[in-house]
Amino acid sequence: MGFLNKGTILFSLLLGMAHFFRMGELNFVLIFFFLLILTIFNLRLSKIILPLALIFLFFTWIEVSYTLISFRIQAHMPWFRLVFIMFLVVLFTFLALVFSWKNFEKVKDRFFLLFIFLVVFGLLNFLRLKSSFPLLLFGRFVFKLGIFQAFLLALYGVYVGERFLRPKEQYRLRPKIWALFSLVFFFQLGLGLWVDGRFLLTGKLHFPIPALIIGGPLYRGGGFFMLGLFLSTLLLVGPAWCSHLCYVGGLDNWGANLQKRKSKAPLSRKGAWINLALVVLLALMGRYGVLEGQVLFFLVSIFGLVSLFFIVFWSYQKGKMTHCLGFCPLGLVSVFLGKVNPLRLRINLEKCTGCGICQAKCLYQAIEKWEDKFKINHYCTNCLACFALCPHRAVELTFGSKPKKGLYKGYIFILVSLHTLFLGLARI
C-alpha cells in the first residue's frame, strides 16, 4: 500500500473517529480505531473490511452534510463555506474508498471473506436488536459495546474463514478454535457463577451437559430452544455439530490430542447407546412422576461428573475422544439424524491406494478397512481431516453422491459462520 493511499485512508478513518466521538457513538469510535491500527500495520484483514467501512462513512458524511446545510439554510445562517468544507470531506472519503477498493481487489477469495463478515456482523446485530435483553457480552457492561463485539467476532470469522479455505490449515486450526470455543463457554459460566451474573445468558442455570439437549425437553414437555438449535445445525452442516460446534467436544478433542502415544484398540460405542436409552427413559420417568426431581438431579450430577472424568483423564490416557465416542448419547443422534443433510465425505475407490493415512488420523473411528482399501462409515462427523490429509486426493466432498465444484468453499462458509455465532452467543 503506497504512502498516498495509506495516508488518505488513515486520515479518512481519523475524521470518522472524530465525528463518532463527537456524537457519543463509542462503538463506532472503537471500530474505526481498530481499522486504523490494522491499516497502519498493513494487515490483510484491513484490506477486506475497509471498503465496507468507507462506504458506510461516505454515506454518513452525505447525511451529515445534508442535515447541517439544511439547518443553516432554514436558520438564515451563512452556509456556503460549510458546503465547501463538507464537499472536501466527502471527496476525501471517496478517494480513500477508491484506494481501499484497489487494495481489496488484490485479495484472493475477497468476496467469500467479505460475505462471512457481512453475515456474521449482520446476524449478530439483528439478534441483538430483536432480543429483550443484551445478548452480546460487551453490551451488558459499561458503554454498551455490543456493536463493537459483533465487529470483532465478524473479523475473527474472516480470519478463520481464510485459513479454513486451505484444507491442511483447516485440519491444523480446527482443534484450536474448537478448544477456544469450549474454554470461552465454560470460563463465562465460571465468571457468571462466582463473579457476576451478567456473564450468564439468562441467569436460569442448568447442567451444561449435551445429553440434556435431548433429556430436557422430554422431562419438561417444553423448552425446545436448544433442541431446535441442535436440529437446525444438523440441517445446515449435518453431523459436524460433533466436530465443530459442541461446547464439550472441543475439550475432549484437546485432551485426546495431548497424548502422543494413542491406543490402537478401537473404542466401543455400547456405552453411548446405553446412555441414550437411559437419558430417554429417566427423562420420561421424571416427567410422569415415577422419579422425584431430587433423584433426577442427583443422577444428572453423577452423569456430569462421569463426563468430566472421561474428558479430563480417560481421553488423555487413551489419546482418543472417549467421551464423544463411548459415552455421549447426543453424538449418536447427531451422526444419524445428521444424514438429513445430503453432504457427505466419501472415498473414491479408483484413487484410493490403501495407504491408511485417513484411518490413522480419524479420531471418530469413522473409516474402516474394505478389501484392500478404505471406506467411510455412518459415524462420520465431517471433521474433514481425511479430506485434508489424503495424499492421493481420494477423499471427496459430495452432495448426494457426486462431488460438485465450490462445495468445499460453501460448506466452510456455513461452518465458520456458525462457529463464530456460537462463540459470541453460546452461554448458559
PDB file of N, CA and C in Angstrom, residues 357-425:
ATOM      1  N   ILE A 357      -3.630 -43.585   5.726  1.00  0.00           N
ATOM      2  CA  ILE A 357      -3.429 -42.317   6.442  1.00  0.00           C
ATOM      3  C   ILE A 357      -4.759 -41.780   6.963  1.00  0.00           C
ATOM      4  N   CYS A 358      -5.801 -41.901   6.173  1.00  0.00           N
ATOM      5  CA  CYS A 358      -7.114 -41.383   6.575  1.00  0.00           C
ATOM      6  C   CYS A 358      -7.607 -42.070   7.843  1.00  0.00           C
ATOM      7  N   GLN A 359      -7.468 -43.383   7.905  1.00  0.00           N
ATOM      8  CA  GLN A 359      -7.932 -44.125   9.082  1.00  0.00           C
ATOM      9  C   GLN A 359      -7.102 -43.778  10.312  1.00  0.00           C
ATOM     10  N   ALA A 360      -5.808 -43.610  10.126  1.00  0.00           N
ATOM     11  CA  ALA A 360      -4.924 -43.307  11.254  1.00  0.00           C
ATOM     12  C   ALA A 360      -5.230 -41.943  11.860  1.00  0.00           C
ATOM     13  N   LYS A 361      -5.676 -40.997  11.049  1.00  0.00           N
ATOM     14  CA  LYS A 361      -5.910 -39.632  11.522  1.00  0.00           C
ATOM     15  C   LYS A 361      -7.349 -39.377  11.958  1.00  0.00           C
ATOM     16  N   CYS A 362      -8.245 -40.327  11.700  1.00  0.00           N
ATOM     17  CA  CYS A 362      -9.653 -40.126  12.058  1.00  0.00           C
ATOM     18  C   CYS A 362      -9.866 -40.410  13.540  1.00  0.00           C
ATOM     19  N   LEU A 363     -10.244 -39.384  14.298  1.00  0.00           N
ATOM     20  CA  LEU A 363     -10.470 -39.532  15.738  1.00  0.00           C
ATOM     21  C   LEU A 363     -11.858 -40.085  16.053  1.00  0.00           C
ATOM     22  N   TYR A 364     -12.679 -40.271  15.037  1.00  0.00           N
ATOM     23  CA  TYR A 364     -14.062 -40.693  15.273  1.00  0.00           C
ATOM     24  C   TYR A 364     -14.324 -42.149  14.881  1.00  0.00           C
ATOM     25  N   GLN A 365     -13.257 -42.872  14.536  1.00  0.00           N
ATOM     26  CA  GLN A 365     -13.394 -44.276  14.122  1.00  0.00           C
ATOM     27  C   GLN A 365     -14.431 -44.419  13.010  1.00  0.00           C
ATOM     28  N   ALA A 366     -14.384 -43.482  12.076  1.00  0.00           N
ATOM     29  CA  ALA A 366     -15.392 -43.441  11.014  1.00  0.00           C
ATOM     30  C   ALA A 366     -14.868 -43.995   9.694  1.00  0.00           C
ATOM     31  N   ILE A 367     -13.638 -44.496   9.678  1.00  0.00           N
ATOM     32  CA  ILE A 367     -13.062 -45.058   8.451  1.00  0.00           C
ATOM     33  C   ILE A 367     -12.634 -46.493   8.731  1.00  0.00           C
ATOM     34  N   GLU A 368     -13.076 -47.399   7.907  1.00  0.00           N
ATOM     35  CA  GLU A 368     -12.794 -48.813   8.139  1.00  0.00           C
ATOM     36  C   GLU A 368     -12.249 -49.470   6.877  1.00  0.00           C
ATOM     37  N   LYS A 369     -11.520 -50.558   7.104  1.00  0.00           N
ATOM     38  CA  LYS A 369     -10.923 -51.314   6.003  1.00  0.00           C
ATOM     39  C   LYS A 369     -12.017 -51.982   5.178  1.00  0.00           C
ATOM     40  N   TRP A 370     -11.846 -51.921   3.858  1.00  0.00           N
ATOM     41  CA  TRP A 370     -12.795 -52.573   2.959  1.00  0.00           C
ATOM     42  C   TRP A 370     -12.003 -53.197   1.820  1.00  0.00           C
ATOM     43  N   GLU A 371     -11.862 -54.519   1.878  1.00  0.00           N
ATOM     44  CA  GLU A 371     -10.968 -55.261   0.989  1.00  0.00           C
ATOM     45  C   GLU A 371      -9.552 -54.705   1.167  1.00  0.00           C
ATOM     46  N   ASP A 372      -8.925 -54.209   0.114  1.00  0.00           N
ATOM     47  CA  ASP A 372      -7.571 -53.668   0.260  1.00  0.00           C
ATOM     48  C   ASP A 372      -7.581 -52.140   0.309  1.00  0.00           C
ATOM     49  N   LYS A 373      -8.771 -51.559   0.497  1.00  0.00           N
ATOM     50  CA  LYS A 373      -8.880 -50.102   0.531  1.00  0.00           C
ATOM     51  C   LYS A 373      -9.668 -49.682   1.769  1.00  0.00           C
ATOM     52  N   PHE A 374     -10.215 -48.462   1.749  1.00  0.00           N
ATOM     53  CA  PHE A 374     -10.934 -47.958   2.920  1.00  0.00           C
ATOM     54  C   PHE A 374     -12.249 -47.322   2.491  1.00  0.00           C
ATOM     55  N   LYS A 375     -13.181 -47.283   3.444  1.00  0.00           N
ATOM     56  CA  LYS A 375     -14.441 -46.593   3.197  1.00  0.00           C
ATOM     57  C   LYS A 375     -14.876 -45.882   4.475  1.00  0.00           C
ATOM     58  N   ILE A 376     -15.719 -44.872   4.316  1.00  0.00           N
ATOM     59  CA  ILE A 376     -16.212 -44.073   5.444  1.00  0.00           C
ATOM     60  C   ILE A 376     -17.544 -44.647   5.899  1.00  0.00           C
ATOM     61  N   ASN A 377     -17.658 -44.898   7.206  1.00  0.00           N
ATOM     62  CA  ASN A 377     -18.900 -45.480   7.725  1.00  0.00           C
ATOM     63  C   ASN A 377     -19.874 -44.387   8.188  1.00  0.00           C
ATOM     64  N   HIS A 378     -20.995 -44.806   8.776  1.00  0.00           N
ATOM     65  CA  HIS A 378     -22.051 -43.853   9.129  1.00  0.00           C
ATOM     66  C   HIS A 378     -21.761 -43.058  10.404  1.00  0.00           C
ATOM     67  N   TYR A 379     -20.594 -43.273  11.040  1.00  0.00           N
ATOM     68  CA  TYR A 379     -20.248 -42.493  12.230  1.00  0.00           C
ATOM     69  C   TYR A 379     -19.438 -41.235  11.888  1.00  0.00           C
ATOM     70  N   CYS A 380     -19.284 -40.947  10.616  1.00  0.00           N
ATOM     71  CA  CYS A 380     -18.505 -39.774  10.189  1.00  0.00           C
ATOM     72  C   CYS A 380     -19.153 -38.483  10.689  1.00  0.00           C
ATOM     73  N   THR A 381     -18.325 -37.562  11.199  1.00  0.00           N
ATOM     74  CA  THR A 381     -18.814 -36.274  11.701  1.00  0.00           C
ATOM     75  C   THR A 381     -18.409 -35.099  10.810  1.00  0.00           C
ATOM     76  N   ASN A 382     -17.904 -35.387   9.622  1.00  0.00           N
ATOM     77  CA  ASN A 382     -17.473 -34.330   8.695  1.00  0.00           C
ATOM     78  C   ASN A 382     -16.413 -33.413   9.303  1.00  0.00           C
ATOM     79  N   CYS A 383     -15.462 -34.002  10.026  1.00  0.00           N
ATOM     80  CA  CYS A 383     -14.389 -33.169  10.595  1.00  0.00           C
ATOM     81  C   CYS A 383     -13.414 -32.716   9.513  1.00  0.00           C
ATOM     82  N   LEU A 384     -13.401 -33.415   8.362  1.00  0.00           N
ATOM     83  CA  LEU A 384     -12.616 -33.069   7.174  1.00  0.00           C
ATOM     84  C   LEU A 384     -11.133 -33.396   7.289  1.00  0.00           C
ATOM     85  N   ALA A 385     -10.724 -34.130   8.337  1.00  0.00           N
ATOM     86  CA  ALA A 385      -9.311 -34.491   8.481  1.00  0.00           C
ATOM     87  C   ALA A 385      -8.848 -35.359   7.314  1.00  0.00           C
ATOM     88  N   CYS A 386      -9.637 -36.365   6.959  1.00  0.00           N
ATOM     89  CA  CYS A 386      -9.254 -37.254   5.859  1.00  0.00           C
ATOM     90  C   CYS A 386      -9.201 -36.493   4.536  1.00  0.00           C
ATOM     91  N   PHE A 387     -10.117 -35.565   4.354  1.00  0.00           N
ATOM     92  CA  PHE A 387     -10.162 -34.749   3.139  1.00  0.00           C
ATOM     93  C   PHE A 387      -8.884 -33.924   3.000  1.00  0.00           C
ATOM     94  N   ALA A 388      -8.386 -33.413   4.128  1.00  0.00           N
ATOM     95  CA  ALA A 388      -7.196 -32.561   4.105  1.00  0.00           C
ATOM     96  C   ALA A 388      -5.909 -33.356   3.932  1.00  0.00           C
ATOM     97  N   LEU A 389      -5.854 -34.569   4.466  1.00  0.00           N
ATOM     98  CA  LEU A 389      -4.582 -35.283   4.588  1.00  0.00           C
ATOM     99  C   LEU A 389      -4.358 -36.376   3.556  1.00  0.00           C
ATOM    100  N   CYS A 390      -5.371 -36.777   2.824  1.00  0.00           N
ATOM    101  CA  CYS A 390      -5.179 -37.842   1.830  1.00  0.00           C
ATOM    102  C   CYS A 390      -4.194 -37.382   0.753  1.00  0.00           C
ATOM    103  N   PRO A 391      -3.038 -38.053   0.614  1.00  0.00           N
ATOM    104  CA  PRO A 391      -2.035 -37.602  -0.367  1.00  0.00           C
ATOM    105  C   PRO A 391      -2.448 -37.870  -1.813  1.00  0.00           C
ATOM    106  N   HIS A 392      -3.473 -38.677  -2.008  1.00  0.00           N
ATOM    107  CA  HIS A 392      -3.896 -39.054  -3.362  1.00  0.00           C
ATOM    108  C   HIS A 392      -5.212 -38.380  -3.761  1.00  0.00           C
ATOM    109  N   ARG A 393      -5.715 -37.508  -2.883  1.00  0.00           N
ATOM    110  CA  ARG A 393      -6.978 -36.801  -3.119  1.00  0.00           C
ATOM    111  C   ARG A 393      -8.122 -37.775  -3.424  1.00  0.00           C
ATOM    112  N   ALA A 394      -8.094 -38.883  -2.707  1.00  0.00           N
ATOM    113  CA  ALA A 394      -9.136 -39.891  -2.906  1.00  0.00           C
ATOM    114  C   ALA A 394     -10.398 -39.570  -2.118  1.00  0.00           C
ATOM    115  N   VAL A 395     -10.273 -38.738  -1.071  1.00  0.00           N
ATOM    116  CA  VAL A 395     -11.440 -38.375  -0.263  1.00  0.00           C
ATOM    117  C   VAL A 395     -12.127 -37.177  -0.908  1.00  0.00           C
ATOM    118  N   GLU A 396     -13.397 -37.326  -1.176  1.00  0.00           N
ATOM    119  CA  GLU A 396     -14.156 -36.295  -1.881  1.00  0.00           C
ATOM    120  C   GLU A 396     -15.337 -35.826  -1.041  1.00  0.00           C
ATOM    121  N   LEU A 397     -15.644 -34.549  -1.180  1.00  0.00           N
ATOM    122  CA  LEU A 397     -16.833 -33.978  -0.546  1.00  0.00           C
ATOM    123  C   LEU A 397     -17.943 -33.997  -1.589  1.00  0.00           C
ATOM    124  N   THR A 398     -19.021 -34.684  -1.280  1.00  0.00           N
ATOM    125  CA  THR A 398     -20.081 -34.858  -2.272  1.00  0.00           C
ATOM    126  C   THR A 398     -21.406 -34.306  -1.764  1.00  0.00           C
ATOM    127  N   PHE A 399     -22.248 -33.941  -2.689  1.00  0.00           N
ATOM    128  CA  PHE A 399     -23.614 -33.522  -2.377  1.00  0.00           C
ATOM    129  C   PHE A 399     -24.531 -34.576  -2.975  1.00  0.00           C
ATOM    130  N   GLY A 400     -25.096 -35.418  -2.115  1.00  0.00           N
ATOM    131  CA  GLY A 400     -25.782 -36.606  -2.604  1.00  0.00           C
ATOM    132  C   GLY A 400     -24.753 -37.677  -2.853  1.00  0.00           C
ATOM    133  N   SER A 401     -24.425 -37.911  -4.093  1.00  0.00           N
ATOM    134  CA  SER A 401     -23.413 -38.922  -4.415  1.00  0.00           C
ATOM    135  C   SER A 401     -22.326 -38.396  -5.330  1.00  0.00           C
ATOM    136  N   LYS A 402     -22.423 -37.115  -5.725  1.00  0.00           N
ATOM    137  CA  LYS A 402     -21.466 -36.585  -6.686  1.00  0.00           C
ATOM    138  C   LYS A 402     -20.728 -35.376  -6.114  1.00  0.00           C
ATOM    139  N   PRO A 403     -19.399 -35.308  -6.354  1.00  0.00           N
ATOM    140  CA  PRO A 403     -18.664 -34.097  -5.958  1.00  0.00           C
ATOM    141  C   PRO A 403     -19.062 -32.925  -6.848  1.00  0.00           C
ATOM    142  N   LYS A 404     -19.133 -31.749  -6.257  1.00  0.00           N
ATOM    143  CA  LYS A 404     -19.533 -30.571  -7.027  1.00  0.00           C
ATOM    144  C   LYS A 404     -18.527 -29.450  -6.802  1.00  0.00           C
ATOM    145  N   LYS A 405     -18.314 -28.662  -7.832  1.00  0.00           N
ATOM    146  CA  LYS A 405     -17.378 -27.549  -7.758  1.00  0.00           C
ATOM    147  C   LYS A 405     -17.872 -26.505  -6.760  1.00  0.00           C
ATOM    148  N   GLY A 406     -16.971 -26.032  -5.917  1.00  0.00           N
ATOM    149  CA  GLY A 406     -17.323 -24.996  -4.943  1.00  0.00           C
ATOM    150  C   GLY A 406     -18.002 -25.506  -3.696  1.00  0.00           C
ATOM    151  N   LEU A 407     -18.179 -26.829  -3.582  1.00  0.00           N
ATOM    152  CA  LEU A 407     -18.891 -27.387  -2.433  1.00  0.00           C
ATOM    153  C   LEU A 407     -18.108 -27.182  -1.142  1.00  0.00           C
ATOM    154  N   TYR A 408     -16.787 -27.377  -1.211  1.00  0.00           N
ATOM    155  CA  TYR A 408     -15.960 -27.211  -0.011  1.00  0.00           C
ATOM    156  C   TYR A 408     -16.044 -25.776   0.499  1.00  0.00           C
ATOM    157  N   LYS A 409     -15.943 -24.829  -0.409  1.00  0.00           N
ATOM    158  CA  LYS A 409     -15.981 -23.419  -0.003  1.00  0.00           C
ATOM    159  C   LYS A 409     -17.328 -23.063   0.627  1.00  0.00           C
ATOM    160  N   GLY A 410     -18.408 -23.553   0.035  1.00  0.00           N
ATOM    161  CA  GLY A 410     -19.733 -23.285   0.592  1.00  0.00           C
ATOM    162  C   GLY A 410     -19.914 -23.891   1.970  1.00  0.00           C
ATOM    163  N   TYR A 411     -19.398 -25.111   2.131  1.00  0.00           N
ATOM    164  CA  TYR A 411     -19.517 -25.784   3.427  1.00  0.00           C
ATOM    165  C   TYR A 411     -18.700 -25.056   4.490  1.00  0.00           C
ATOM    166  N   ILE A 412     -17.513 -24.623   4.115  1.00  0.00           N
ATOM    167  CA  ILE A 412     -16.663 -23.875   5.050  1.00  0.00           C
ATOM    168  C   ILE A 412     -17.337 -22.569   5.455  1.00  0.00           C
ATOM    169  N   PHE A 413     -17.992 -21.915   4.512  1.00  0.00           N
ATOM    170  CA  PHE A 413     -18.703 -20.677   4.834  1.00  0.00           C
ATOM    171  C   PHE A 413     -19.731 -20.915   5.939  1.00  0.00           C
ATOM    172  N   ILE A 414     -20.527 -21.975   5.812  1.00  0.00           N
ATOM    173  CA  ILE A 414     -21.559 -22.257   6.815  1.00  0.00           C
ATOM    174  C   ILE A 414     -20.920 -22.637   8.145  1.00  0.00           C
ATOM    175  N   LEU A 415     -19.893 -23.491   8.104  1.00  0.00           N
ATOM    176  CA  LEU A 415     -19.233 -23.930   9.340  1.00  0.00           C
ATOM    177  C   LEU A 415     -18.627 -22.758  10.102  1.00  0.00           C
ATOM    178  N   VAL A 416     -17.899 -21.914   9.391  1.00  0.00           N
ATOM    179  CA  VAL A 416     -17.219 -20.782  10.040  1.00  0.00           C
ATOM    180  C   VAL A 416     -18.242 -19.788  10.588  1.00  0.00           C
ATOM    181  N   SER A 417     -19.286 -19.518   9.826  1.00  0.00           N
ATOM    182  CA  SER A 417     -20.320 -18.589  10.293  1.00  0.00           C
ATOM    183  C   SER A 417     -20.986 -19.114  11.557  1.00  0.00           C
ATOM    184  N   LEU A 418     -21.337 -20.398  11.571  1.00  0.00           N
ATOM    185  CA  LEU A 418     -21.969 -20.988  12.756  1.00  0.00           C
ATOM    186  C   LEU A 418     -21.021 -20.991  13.947  1.00  0.00           C
ATOM    187  N   HIS A 419     -19.768 -21.368  13.711  1.00  0.00           N
ATOM    188  CA  HIS A 419     -18.793 -21.383  14.809  1.00  0.00           C
ATOM    189  C   HIS A 419     -18.663 -19.996  15.431  1.00  0.00           C
ATOM    190  N   THR A 420     -18.576 -18.968  14.598  1.00  0.00           N
ATOM    191  CA  THR A 420     -18.403 -17.603  15.102  1.00  0.00           C
ATOM    192  C   THR A 420     -19.640 -17.133  15.856  1.00  0.00           C
ATOM    193  N   LEU A 421     -20.814 -17.450  15.337  1.00  0.00           N
ATOM    194  CA  LEU A 421     -22.052 -17.094  16.038  1.00  0.00           C
ATOM    195  C   LEU A 421     -22.143 -17.811  17.381  1.00  0.00           C
ATOM    196  N   PHE A 422     -21.775 -19.079  17.416  1.00  0.00           N
ATOM    197  CA  PHE A 422     -21.788 -19.833  18.669  1.00  0.00           C
ATOM    198  C   PHE A 422     -20.799 -19.240  19.667  1.00  0.00           C
ATOM    199  N   LEU A 423     -19.624 -18.853  19.173  1.00  0.00           N
ATOM    200  CA  LEU A 423     -18.613 -18.266  20.057  1.00  0.00           C
ATOM    201  C   LEU A 423     -19.142 -17.004  20.724  1.00  0.00           C
ATOM    202  N   GLY A 424     -19.902 -16.209  19.987  1.00  0.00           N
ATOM    203  CA  GLY A 424     -20.418 -14.959  20.538  1.00  0.00           C
ATOM    204  C   GLY A 424     -21.655 -15.105  21.396  1.00  0.00           C
ATOM    205  N   LEU A 425     -22.451 -16.147  21.145  1.00  0.00           N
ATOM    206  CA  LEU A 425     -23.765 -16.230  21.789  1.00  0.00           C
ATOM    207  C   LEU A 425     -23.924 -17.374  22.774  1.00  0.00           C
TER     208      LEU A 425
END
